[in-house]
Amino acid sequence: MSGPLRERDRAQGLIATAVERARSGAGGLVVLRGATGTGRTAVLEAAGAYATKAGLRVLRVRCSSEHTAVPFAAVRQLLALDAELPHPLPGEDERARAARLWRTVRSYAAEGPLLLAVDDVHLADDASCRWLRELARRGDRSGVLVVATERSQYDIDPGPAGLTRTLSPSLVHAHTLAPLGDAAAADLVQQAFPSAGPGWRAACVRAAAGSPLLLHALLDDLGTEPPEGDGPPPLPETCAALYPGSYPAAVSWWLHSAGPATAHVARCLAALEEAWPPDEPGGDDLDGQGDPVRLLAEATGADPARITGWIAATTRLGLLRPDATGRPRYAHPLLRDAVLSGWPEAQRQAAHRAAAQAMLRGGARAEAVARHLLRVPAGGLPWAVRVLRDAVTVAVHDARPADAIAYLRRTLDEPLPDTLRRRLLTELGSLHYASADAPAAIARLAEAHHLTAEPRDRVRTAVALGTALVSRGEVPTALEVLLRTEGQLSAHPDLARTVRTATALLGDGDTEARQRIYRRLCEAAQYSPELVGTAGQALLVRYAATGAAISAQEAMARIRDLLAQPTDPLAEPFLLGTAAAVAQWADELDEADRLVDHGLAAQQPMLLHPMRHLLLNTRADIAAARGDAGHLLAAHYDASVVERPKELRPVPSNRDANALLALVHTGRFEEGRRFAAAFDLRGPAKSFEGNRFLYARGALRATTGDPAGALHDFLACGRRQSARGVLSPVVTPWRTAAAQCRLALGGGRDALALAAEELRLARVWNTPRTVGRALRVLGAATGGRRGLELAEEAVATLREATADSGMELVRALLAQGRQLHAAGERGHARDCLREAAELAEGRGAVGMVTQAGQALRRSGARGPAVVRTGPAALTGSERRIAELAADGLSNPEIADLLHLARRTVETHLTSVYRKLRIRRRTELADALERDRPGALEACTF
């Protein structure tokens, strides 16, 4: 592609002045310097065209390195004398030949002004250079103008001195051509592709790197079809995607012109850059990656000072650009790929190997060294395994599983003993699982499972493989793997117990297997308790809790006793996870929190274990029990599920169910509908997680005015849970939910039966939350005076709870208020409804606030449902706690005095500070004194 010269006005002005001097009979020397690709030849050709128009005779020569050994080769070609003077005359020395050539040029000049255009004079033979310098000294008398172009670029190996090294500056008019500016380059791109957007143009400018040679070659390769729009630049990042290949050929010419030493450094830099992390602010610094100059010197053997100078000069030209951490990078990935094009793979590997060794000696970070090892064949570096494993640890810690997987794969290429290979394959499979690639995880874990290993490693692999298989619905295969592993551990009873516990836990996903395994586990606990172990006994406590065969108090007593007993480290996660779930059901939320934290801290991040998933489930259940919708939505709501193709959508989890309930809690019903619709629940759900999501969808339907659809979901959830032997309402209180739907649809008798059964089962577990919820719904189903008594009992039960029962208390107050209003006790009803609205507002329960407001208006109240600020906005509980805090009591003292959990006190005080618009405990007394007479009248309903 060709076009007008850009940003070359000074050079053209200099030539125009020199041409005018030649026309007047004076000669001179003009030297146009510039780096390879800056357009020296184009400027020289323009000078020749201008001189021809001005009446000068123009003689041209392009010097070549192939003729540097032939004296006067450049001058003979310039003067077109090759035919007449192919060889020197006998006995003629250089001086005599130079004089004869001088007479020839004088004869040309006698016929009229003469321009001698010498391209790439740095490649001319020495005799020609001396002749041209002598011509410059006679320039004012000769009437001959010489315009020469000369490569001027910093190279690793210093080049020869230039043409003008022995000439006085007064005899030379020199100009250095600067790289093409971004604006001019962008204009050229737009001229070639008028419809291209600015993003695409900018990518072309970066790939051209200020070189007209590279820019024109790139535009030639890109063809004539303009790109559409201004999305991400569709510019290729590899030379393989370019055709016909003008751009890589131009880059190859640039490297050839620079010489072998510079080309080697340039290619080594491109290779090293492949191993650097992405160019992002806050990325790895130079200390972590190693000094690029030192690494290049190690890899190439070049002088570090020359490398420093070359990097600075090449950066100024635009071919390199410093990244966010100061490392020199090629201006565009396509340029880097072109530099590497054609370089043998063995040389690339040698550069990475040398860099890795130099970085290790220099104390670079393990992951920086490992990035180079990824590009080096296995073997020959005895420290490679250690460095790669350290890099895996760093990547896992930084939550970059893809990088960790790459390092592990490279580690497995090294010669390893089977025991270590099995351990690494187990870690690799676990990381694949964490990256949502269950098929790859199963393949790696199955490979590990068939290798020789120590018994403990055998257990770790079997548990990880079983977990991955269960996630794919292959429960029978998982159980077979675990049973086979258990049979290999007859000499290790502790490990056999751990495998047996894992079998019981993972078999939970299959209804038939669950019943069979727990029946066998119960028999073993009864006749041979030594075969069960502490973790297995904890699972039996959980099993009894879900089967409505044990109270919360007894369950926690047994769990605490088990926690106090010594446990094998491999079995401890099962014990902690099970204990946390039971504590959460028992409303011992603070203790459950501690157990979850302990269990997660004990998890090995590079080892797949089923309890990690269950511990995270319990953490979500704790947040749901506290009504912390904000945490649930921030940590577990994945809105992107809605956008995925159906075949890529995951099976709904317990955390998804809690996220859906949080959307309902906060009144985001439309989002909830889209989220619920993203999961297919039509198949037979065998695990409790699918059943929990079914329950959550029912809650959404019930809240949004679809009691029939909600009833269908609740009853389906109940059938599935009952088939698994899960009868207690501690997991899914589906009976009370279905009873409320029955009431809405007019089925009072069915509602009464469901609510009564729920209360019977709730009293077995006997926590305020489960009993209070059952009493509330049974009161609504019973109606009349007995219904009011049950509603009042529900509120009293929930008020006396030592755990945070906030949302259940809101629901109980709302139900009591409605029943009081129906009984004609409007004043008492308003008090209940107003307290319900205040509590719901403090927890962000938008739907509950709305329901309370509607019920208040039906009771004849006027004004807002919630007083949001000031002392009058405090609920009764908040006022009691605030007054005690103002009197100087600490949070633990208030919790003991009022029989509340410390977290409940903290939650109430946070709400008090917000409503009173204060920040410190010391401001409480003054803020409460502002509760003057008349403040309540302003918000009386």
Coordinates of C-alpha atoms in Angstrom, one line a residue, residues 5 25 122 223 405 666-667 679 726 731 889:
L5 CA 4.4 10.8 3.3
G25 CA 25.7 25.3 -8.9
H122 CA 25.7 2.0 5.9
G223 CA -7.0 -7.0 2.7
I405 CA -4.1 -26.8 37.0
T666 CA -36.4 -8.6 50.0
G667 CA -39.4 -8.3 47.6
F679 CA -33.6 -24.8 37.1
V726 CA -36.8 -37.0 56.7
V731 CA -34.9 -29.1 57.3
L889 CA -24.1 -2.8 80.6

